Amino acid sequence: MHPKQICADLALLGSSLVLDGDELYIEQPENVYPELEAFVQSYKKRIIKYLQGEYSEHEHNVKQTIDKIINYFMGIDQDINRKIDDWFNHDYDSVMKVMKLLVLFWENGWRELKESVSNFESEETDRLSLEIYDRAMSYFKGKKA
């Protein structure tokens, strides 16, 4: 989910997200269910980057693509699964890069597989995510031609 949408959704509840240095706070947290607060925490690093003005649409597209790939591996039903399946059946190197990325997230502390990888991203995972994204876009654009 885009951090902008998370911020907007919380603002609708009367609980804006506020950045104080590198710390993220929910104003009027009594308006927010504990599950929603946990959801915000799982996207904390991305939200902080967004509130600092350092989260571009391109970066979001890359991270959203990785999120969809992870959902694919988790067996979560989504419209894109057939396309991902087709891509992986034709691009073994991309599958190996995704496997390496998942290992990196694991090494960075990602243990709750249903939780966002947002808080477990690093320069290395960002670099590899961009490589995977570029390969995916190249494959899908080539399929449309």
mmCIF file with all atom_site columns, N, CA, C and O in Angstrom, residues 38-39 41-43 67 70-71 74 109-120:
data_model
loop_
_atom_site.group_PDB
_atom_site.id
_atom_site.type_symbol
_atom_site.label_atom_id
_atom_site.label_alt_id
_atom_site.label_comp_id
_atom_site.label_asym_id
_atom_site.label_entity_id
_atom_site.label_seq_id
_atom_site.pdbx_PDB_ins_code
_atom_site.Cartn_x
_atom_site.Cartn_y
_atom_site.Cartn_z
_atom_site.occupancy
_atom_site.B_iso_or_equiv
_atom_site.pdbx_formal_charge
_atom_site.auth_seq_id
_atom_site.auth_comp_id
_atom_site.auth_asym_id
_atom_site.auth_atom_id
_atom_site.pdbx_PDB_model_num
ATOM 1  N N  . ALA A 1 38  ? -0.801 -1.589  14.282 1.00 0.00 ? 38  ALA A N  1
ATOM 2  C CA . ALA A 1 38  ? 0.205  -2.591  13.916 1.00 0.00 ? 38  ALA A CA 1
ATOM 3  C C  . ALA A 1 38  ? 0.491  -2.540  12.419 1.00 0.00 ? 38  ALA A C  1
ATOM 4  O O  . ALA A 1 38  ? 1.637  -2.681  11.996 1.00 0.00 ? 38  ALA A O  1
ATOM 5  N N  . PHE A 1 39  ? -0.547 -2.321  11.619 1.00 0.00 ? 39  PHE A N  1
ATOM 6  C CA . PHE A 1 39  ? -0.374 -2.196  10.177 1.00 0.00 ? 39  PHE A CA 1
ATOM 7  C C  . PHE A 1 39  ? 0.531  -0.999  9.854  1.00 0.00 ? 39  PHE A C  1
ATOM 8  O O  . PHE A 1 39  ? 1.452  -1.119  9.045  1.00 0.00 ? 39  PHE A O  1
ATOM 9  N N  . GLN A 1 41  ? 2.754  0.302   11.791 1.00 0.00 ? 41  GLN A N  1
ATOM 10 C CA . GLN A 1 41  ? 4.106  -0.061  12.228 1.00 0.00 ? 41  GLN A CA 1
ATOM 11 C C  . GLN A 1 41  ? 4.816  -0.933  11.192 1.00 0.00 ? 41  GLN A C  1
ATOM 12 O O  . GLN A 1 41  ? 6.022  -0.821  11.000 1.00 0.00 ? 41  GLN A O  1
ATOM 13 N N  . SER A 1 42  ? 4.054  -1.799  10.505 1.00 0.00 ? 42  SER A N  1
ATOM 14 C CA . SER A 1 42  ? 4.683  -2.694  9.534  1.00 0.00 ? 42  SER A CA 1
ATOM 15 C C  . SER A 1 42  ? 5.154  -1.944  8.284  1.00 0.00 ? 42  SER A C  1
ATOM 16 O O  . SER A 1 42  ? 5.969  -2.469  7.529  1.00 0.00 ? 42  SER A O  1
ATOM 17 N N  . TYR A 1 43  ? 4.663  -0.745  8.068  1.00 0.00 ? 43  TYR A N  1
ATOM 18 C CA . TYR A 1 43  ? 5.085  0.090   6.929  1.00 0.00 ? 43  TYR A CA 1
ATOM 19 C C  . TYR A 1 43  ? 5.876  1.317   7.384  1.00 0.00 ? 43  TYR A C  1
ATOM 20 O O  . TYR A 1 43  ? 6.059  2.268   6.624  1.00 0.00 ? 43  TYR A O  1
ATOM 21 N N  . ASP A 1 67  ? 6.127  -6.463  -3.501 1.00 0.00 ? 67  ASP A N  1
ATOM 22 C CA . ASP A 1 67  ? 5.046  -6.914  -2.615 1.00 0.00 ? 67  ASP A CA 1
ATOM 23 C C  . ASP A 1 67  ? 4.146  -7.913  -3.336 1.00 0.00 ? 67  ASP A C  1
ATOM 24 O O  . ASP A 1 67  ? 3.741  -8.928  -2.760 1.00 0.00 ? 67  ASP A O  1
ATOM 25 N N  . ILE A 1 70  ? 5.905  -11.261 -3.646 1.00 0.00 ? 70  ILE A N  1
ATOM 26 C CA . ILE A 1 70  ? 5.884  -11.964 -2.364 1.00 0.00 ? 70  ILE A CA 1
ATOM 27 C C  . ILE A 1 70  ? 4.496  -12.568 -2.130 1.00 0.00 ? 70  ILE A C  1
ATOM 28 O O  . ILE A 1 70  ? 4.378  -13.725 -1.708 1.00 0.00 ? 70  ILE A O  1
ATOM 29 N N  . ASN A 1 71  ? 3.461  -11.808 -2.434 1.00 0.00 ? 71  ASN A N  1
ATOM 30 C CA . ASN A 1 71  ? 2.098  -12.339 -2.299 1.00 0.00 ? 71  ASN A CA 1
ATOM 31 C C  . ASN A 1 71  ? 1.902  -13.564 -3.183 1.00 0.00 ? 71  ASN A C  1
ATOM 32 O O  . ASN A 1 71  ? 1.240  -14.523 -2.780 1.00 0.00 ? 71  ASN A O  1
ATOM 33 N N  . MET A 1 74  ? 3.383  -16.432 -1.506 1.00 0.00 ? 74  MET A N  1
ATOM 34 C CA . MET A 1 74  ? 2.611  -16.771 -0.304 1.00 0.00 ? 74  MET A CA 1
ATOM 35 C C  . MET A 1 74  ? 1.290  -17.443 -0.661 1.00 0.00 ? 74  MET A C  1
ATOM 36 O O  . MET A 1 74  ? 0.566  -17.875 0.221  1.00 0.00 ? 74  MET A O  1
ATOM 37 N N  . GLY A 1 109 ? 15.802 -9.804  9.256  1.00 0.00 ? 109 GLY A N  1
ATOM 38 C CA . GLY A 1 109 ? 14.894 -9.975  10.382 1.00 0.00 ? 109 GLY A CA 1
ATOM 39 C C  . GLY A 1 109 ? 13.437 -10.221 10.040 1.00 0.00 ? 109 GLY A C  1
ATOM 40 O O  . GLY A 1 109 ? 12.599 -10.325 10.934 1.00 0.00 ? 109 GLY A O  1
ATOM 41 N N  . TRP A 1 110 ? 13.107 -10.342 8.764  1.00 0.00 ? 110 TRP A N  1
ATOM 42 C CA . TRP A 1 110 ? 11.715 -10.588 8.355  1.00 0.00 ? 110 TRP A CA 1
ATOM 43 C C  . TRP A 1 110 ? 11.334 -12.016 8.708  1.00 0.00 ? 110 TRP A C  1
ATOM 44 O O  . TRP A 1 110 ? 11.820 -12.961 8.119  1.00 0.00 ? 110 TRP A O  1
ATOM 45 N N  . ARG A 1 111 ? 10.455 -12.183 9.701  1.00 0.00 ? 111 ARG A N  1
ATOM 46 C CA . ARG A 1 111 ? 10.054 -13.509 10.143 1.00 0.00 ? 111 ARG A CA 1
ATOM 47 C C  . ARG A 1 111 ? 8.559  -13.755 9.990  1.00 0.00 ? 111 ARG A C  1
ATOM 48 O O  . ARG A 1 111 ? 8.133  -14.871 9.782  1.00 0.00 ? 111 ARG A O  1
ATOM 49 N N  . GLU A 1 112 ? 7.759  -12.709 10.151 1.00 0.00 ? 112 GLU A N  1
ATOM 50 C CA . GLU A 1 112 ? 6.310  -12.815 9.993  1.00 0.00 ? 112 GLU A CA 1
ATOM 51 C C  . GLU A 1 112 ? 6.004  -12.677 8.511  1.00 0.00 ? 112 GLU A C  1
ATOM 52 O O  . GLU A 1 112 ? 5.933  -11.576 7.977  1.00 0.00 ? 112 GLU A O  1
ATOM 53 N N  . LEU A 1 113 ? 5.845  -13.804 7.831  1.00 0.00 ? 113 LEU A N  1
ATOM 54 C CA . LEU A 1 113 ? 5.756  -13.805 6.381  1.00 0.00 ? 113 LEU A CA 1
ATOM 55 C C  . LEU A 1 113 ? 4.551  -13.048 5.842  1.00 0.00 ? 113 LEU A C  1
ATOM 56 O O  . LEU A 1 113 ? 4.570  -12.597 4.704  1.00 0.00 ? 113 LEU A O  1
ATOM 57 N N  . LYS A 1 114 ? 3.514  -12.885 6.639  1.00 0.00 ? 114 LYS A N  1
ATOM 58 C CA . LYS A 1 114 ? 2.352  -12.124 6.193  1.00 0.00 ? 114 LYS A CA 1
ATOM 59 C C  . LYS A 1 114 ? 2.527  -10.625 6.438  1.00 0.00 ? 114 LYS A C  1
ATOM 60 O O  . LYS A 1 114 ? 1.686  -9.830  6.065  1.00 0.00 ? 114 LYS A O  1
ATOM 61 N N  . GLU A 1 115 ? 3.633  -10.255 7.069  1.00 0.00 ? 115 GLU A N  1
ATOM 62 C CA . GLU A 1 115 ? 3.929  -8.852  7.358  1.00 0.00 ? 115 GLU A CA 1
ATOM 63 C C  . GLU A 1 115 ? 4.688  -8.242  6.186  1.00 0.00 ? 115 GLU A C  1
ATOM 64 O O  . GLU A 1 115 ? 5.439  -8.919  5.488  1.00 0.00 ? 115 GLU A O  1
ATOM 65 N N  . SER A 1 116 ? 4.515  -6.946  5.992  1.00 0.00 ? 116 SER A N  1
ATOM 66 C CA . SER A 1 116 ? 5.239  -6.230  4.944  1.00 0.00 ? 116 SER A CA 1
ATOM 67 C C  . SER A 1 116 ? 6.743  -6.345  5.168  1.00 0.00 ? 116 SER A C  1
ATOM 68 O O  . SER A 1 116 ? 7.221  -6.391  6.303  1.00 0.00 ? 116 SER A O  1
ATOM 69 N N  . VAL A 1 117 ? 7.485  -6.347  4.076  1.00 0.00 ? 117 VAL A N  1
ATOM 70 C CA . VAL A 1 117 ? 8.952  -6.366  4.166  1.00 0.00 ? 117 VAL A CA 1
ATOM 71 C C  . VAL A 1 117 ? 9.513  -4.952  4.348  1.00 0.00 ? 117 VAL A C  1
ATOM 72 O O  . VAL A 1 117 ? 10.723 -4.774  4.446  1.00 0.00 ? 117 VAL A O  1
ATOM 73 N N  . SER A 1 118 ? 8.642  -3.967  4.409  1.00 0.00 ? 118 SER A N  1
ATOM 74 C CA . SER A 1 118 ? 9.043  -2.558  4.464  1.00 0.00 ? 118 SER A CA 1
ATOM 75 C C  . SER A 1 118 ? 10.136 -2.283  5.495  1.00 0.00 ? 118 SER A C  1
ATOM 76 O O  . SER A 1 118 ? 11.103 -1.590  5.197  1.00 0.00 ? 118 SER A O  1
ATOM 77 N N  . ASN A 1 119 ? 9.973  -2.788  6.681  1.00 0.00 ? 119 ASN A N  1
ATOM 78 C CA . ASN A 1 119 ? 10.929 -2.494  7.750  1.00 0.00 ? 119 ASN A CA 1
ATOM 79 C C  . ASN A 1 119 ? 12.199 -3.337  7.679  1.00 0.00 ? 119 ASN A C  1
ATOM 80 O O  . ASN A 1 119 ? 13.075 -3.222  8.537  1.00 0.00 ? 119 ASN A O  1
ATOM 81 N N  . PHE A 1 120 ? 12.316 -4.162  6.647  1.00 0.00 ? 120 PHE A N  1
ATOM 82 C CA . PHE A 1 120 ? 13.468 -5.046  6.514  1.00 0.00 ? 120 PHE A CA 1
ATOM 83 C C  . PHE A 1 120 ? 14.240 -4.768  5.223  1.00 0.00 ? 120 PHE A C  1
ATOM 84 O O  . PHE A 1 120 ? 15.056 -5.573  4.802  1.00 0.00 ? 120 PHE A O  1
#
